[in-house]
Amino acid sequence: MASTSVSRIVPASPDRVWGLIGGFDALPDWLPYIRESTPLEGGRVRRLKNPEGEVISERLVDFNETERHYSYAILEAPFPVTGYVSTLRVHTVPGQENAAEVQWSGRFNPDGATEDEVTDLFTGIYRDGLDALHKTLTA
């Protein structure tokens, strides 16, 4: 199983950051790669569309409001992986009330691609996503 993790300090309090990204259906609010999110099964599944119109379906597998994190599994996606589970987490930054560390991590099995290829793919997605989050918070 392969894995990757990307972290970024963003200029907002952990509560503000979690308020923006903590909703399972909130990706279009801060992630340009996802243009549309439709909640299904009472909000436990999200059906996403990217700019090319490809569908990505994901199931919420863990959610913790107090600790500010959630994990999800891919049910359907145009990515060459199986067994994908990812976590989005917001941490406090000691001594900085108007900063938060956001960590996006995932683990997955390559399927039709090398481990390096899929690790690079998701590292790029997470890095670009956290860059977009930073832009959203400073706009």
Short mmCIF file of C-alpha atoms in Angstrom, two decimals:
data_model
loop_
_atom_site.label_atom_id
_atom_site.label_comp_id
_atom_site.label_asym_id
_atom_site.label_seq_id
_atom_site.Cartn_x
_atom_site.Cartn_y
_atom_site.Cartn_z
CA MET A 1 0.00 0.00 0.00
CA ALA A 2 1.30 3.46 -0.92
CA SER A 3 0.69 6.67 0.99
CA THR A 4 1.37 10.39 0.91
CA SER A 5 0.73 13.39 3.11
CA VAL A 6 0.92 17.15 2.55
CA SER A 7 0.64 19.86 5.24
CA ARG A 8 0.32 23.61 4.94
CA ILE A 9 0.07 26.45 7.44
CA VAL A 10 -2.82 28.74 6.49
CA PRO A 11 -3.59 32.26 7.79
CA ALA A 12 -6.81 31.63 9.71
CA SER A 13 -7.89 30.20 13.03
CA PRO A 14 -8.50 26.44 13.19
CA ASP A 15 -12.21 27.09 13.78
CA ARG A 16 -12.46 29.30 10.69
CA VAL A 17 -10.59 26.76 8.56
CA TRP A 18 -12.70 23.87 9.82
CA GLY A 19 -15.83 25.95 9.20
CA LEU A 20 -14.81 26.19 5.54
CA ILE A 21 -13.47 22.68 4.88
CA GLY A 22 -15.10 20.56 7.58
CA GLY A 23 -18.36 19.95 5.75
CA PHE A 24 -18.12 16.74 3.73
CA ASP A 25 -19.96 18.45 0.87
CA ALA A 26 -17.84 21.65 0.98
CA LEU A 27 -15.09 20.90 -1.57
CA PRO A 28 -16.44 23.29 -4.27
CA ASP A 29 -16.19 26.13 -1.71
CA TRP A 30 -12.39 25.99 -1.73
CA LEU A 31 -11.09 23.41 -4.23
CA PRO A 32 -11.24 24.58 -7.88
CA TYR A 33 -10.67 21.02 -9.16
CA ILE A 34 -14.14 20.10 -7.86
CA ARG A 35 -16.85 22.12 -9.58
CA GLU A 36 -19.86 20.30 -8.19
CA SER A 37 -20.70 18.16 -5.15
CA THR A 38 -24.00 16.38 -4.65
CA PRO A 39 -24.70 14.82 -1.24
CA LEU A 40 -26.24 11.34 -1.28
CA GLU A 41 -27.32 8.85 1.39
CA GLY A 42 -28.05 11.54 3.96
CA GLY A 43 -24.73 13.27 3.33
CA ARG A 44 -22.58 10.17 3.90
CA VAL A 45 -21.71 9.94 0.19
CA ARG A 46 -20.69 12.79 -2.11
CA ARG A 47 -20.82 12.68 -5.90
CA LEU A 48 -18.24 15.08 -7.27
CA LYS A 49 -17.54 16.39 -10.76
CA ASN A 50 -14.21 17.77 -11.91
CA PRO A 51 -13.76 20.36 -14.72
CA GLU A 52 -13.64 17.55 -17.33
CA GLY A 53 -17.03 16.28 -16.12
CA GLU A 54 -15.59 13.09 -14.65
CA VAL A 55 -17.44 11.66 -11.65
CA ILE A 56 -15.79 10.90 -8.33
CA SER A 57 -17.91 9.23 -5.65
CA GLU A 58 -16.66 9.13 -2.07
CA ARG A 59 -18.03 7.74 1.20
CA LEU A 60 -17.47 9.39 4.58
CA VAL A 61 -15.89 6.75 6.84
CA ASP A 62 -14.95 8.82 9.89
CA PHE A 63 -15.85 12.31 11.14
CA ASN A 64 -14.75 14.07 14.32
CA GLU A 65 -15.98 17.63 14.82
CA THR A 66 -14.10 18.13 18.10
CA GLU A 67 -10.74 17.01 16.70
CA ARG A 68 -11.47 18.64 13.31
CA HIS A 69 -10.92 15.79 10.89
CA TYR A 70 -12.75 13.46 8.55
CA SER A 71 -11.79 10.46 6.45
CA TYR A 72 -13.33 9.20 3.25
CA ALA A 73 -12.98 6.31 0.81
CA ILE A 74 -13.24 6.49 -2.97
CA LEU A 75 -16.10 4.42 -4.37
CA GLU A 76 -15.66 5.48 -8.03
CA ALA A 77 -13.02 7.68 -9.68
CA PRO A 78 -10.85 8.03 -12.79
CA PHE A 79 -7.72 7.38 -10.69
CA PRO A 80 -5.52 4.26 -11.08
CA VAL A 81 -5.93 3.09 -7.47
CA THR A 82 -7.96 0.77 -5.29
CA GLY A 83 -8.45 0.81 -1.53
CA TYR A 84 -8.11 4.61 -1.36
CA VAL A 85 -8.76 6.20 2.04
CA SER A 86 -7.90 9.83 2.76
CA THR A 87 -8.03 12.12 5.79
CA LEU A 88 -8.36 15.89 5.93
CA ARG A 89 -7.32 17.31 9.31
CA VAL A 90 -7.00 20.80 10.87
CA HIS A 91 -4.45 21.30 13.68
CA THR A 92 -3.83 24.26 15.94
CA VAL A 93 -0.47 26.00 15.65
CA PRO A 94 0.88 26.54 19.18
CA GLY A 95 1.10 30.22 20.04
CA GLN A 96 -0.67 31.35 16.84
CA GLU A 97 -4.41 31.79 17.21
CA ASN A 98 -4.82 33.07 13.63
CA ALA A 99 -3.01 30.20 11.95
CA ALA A 100 -3.85 26.56 11.40
CA GLU A 101 -2.02 23.59 9.96
CA VAL A 102 -4.05 21.62 7.45
CA GLN A 103 -2.95 18.08 6.69
CA TRP A 104 -4.30 16.03 3.78
CA SER A 105 -3.13 12.45 3.65
CA GLY A 106 -4.08 9.27 1.86
CA ARG A 107 -3.24 5.62 1.40
CA PHE A 108 -4.03 3.53 -1.66
CA ASN A 109 -3.04 0.57 -3.80
CA PRO A 110 -1.77 1.29 -7.32
CA ASP A 111 -3.91 -0.30 -10.04
CA GLY A 112 -2.57 0.03 -13.56
CA ALA A 113 0.14 2.50 -12.55
CA THR A 114 3.32 2.42 -10.51
CA GLU A 115 3.45 3.30 -6.83
CA ASP A 116 5.56 6.37 -7.66
CA GLU A 117 3.04 7.53 -10.27
CA VAL A 118 0.04 7.36 -7.95
CA THR A 119 1.97 8.81 -5.02
CA ASP A 120 3.04 11.74 -7.20
CA LEU A 121 -0.56 12.14 -8.47
CA PHE A 122 -2.09 12.44 -4.99
CA THR A 123 0.79 14.48 -3.58
CA GLY A 124 0.11 16.98 -6.38
CA ILE A 125 -3.65 16.95 -5.78
CA TYR A 126 -3.19 17.54 -2.05
CA ARG A 127 -0.53 20.24 -2.55
CA ASP A 128 -2.61 22.09 -5.17
CA GLY A 129 -5.70 21.75 -2.98
CA LEU A 130 -3.98 23.23 0.06
CA ASP A 131 -2.57 26.03 -2.11
CA ALA A 132 -6.13 26.77 -3.27
CA LEU A 133 -7.33 26.72 0.35
CA HIS A 134 -4.64 29.25 1.27
CA LYS A 135 -5.77 31.50 -1.61
CA THR A 136 -9.42 31.22 -0.55
CA LEU A 137 -8.57 32.20 3.04
CA THR A 138 -6.55 35.24 1.94
CA ALA A 139 -9.02 36.51 -0.69
#
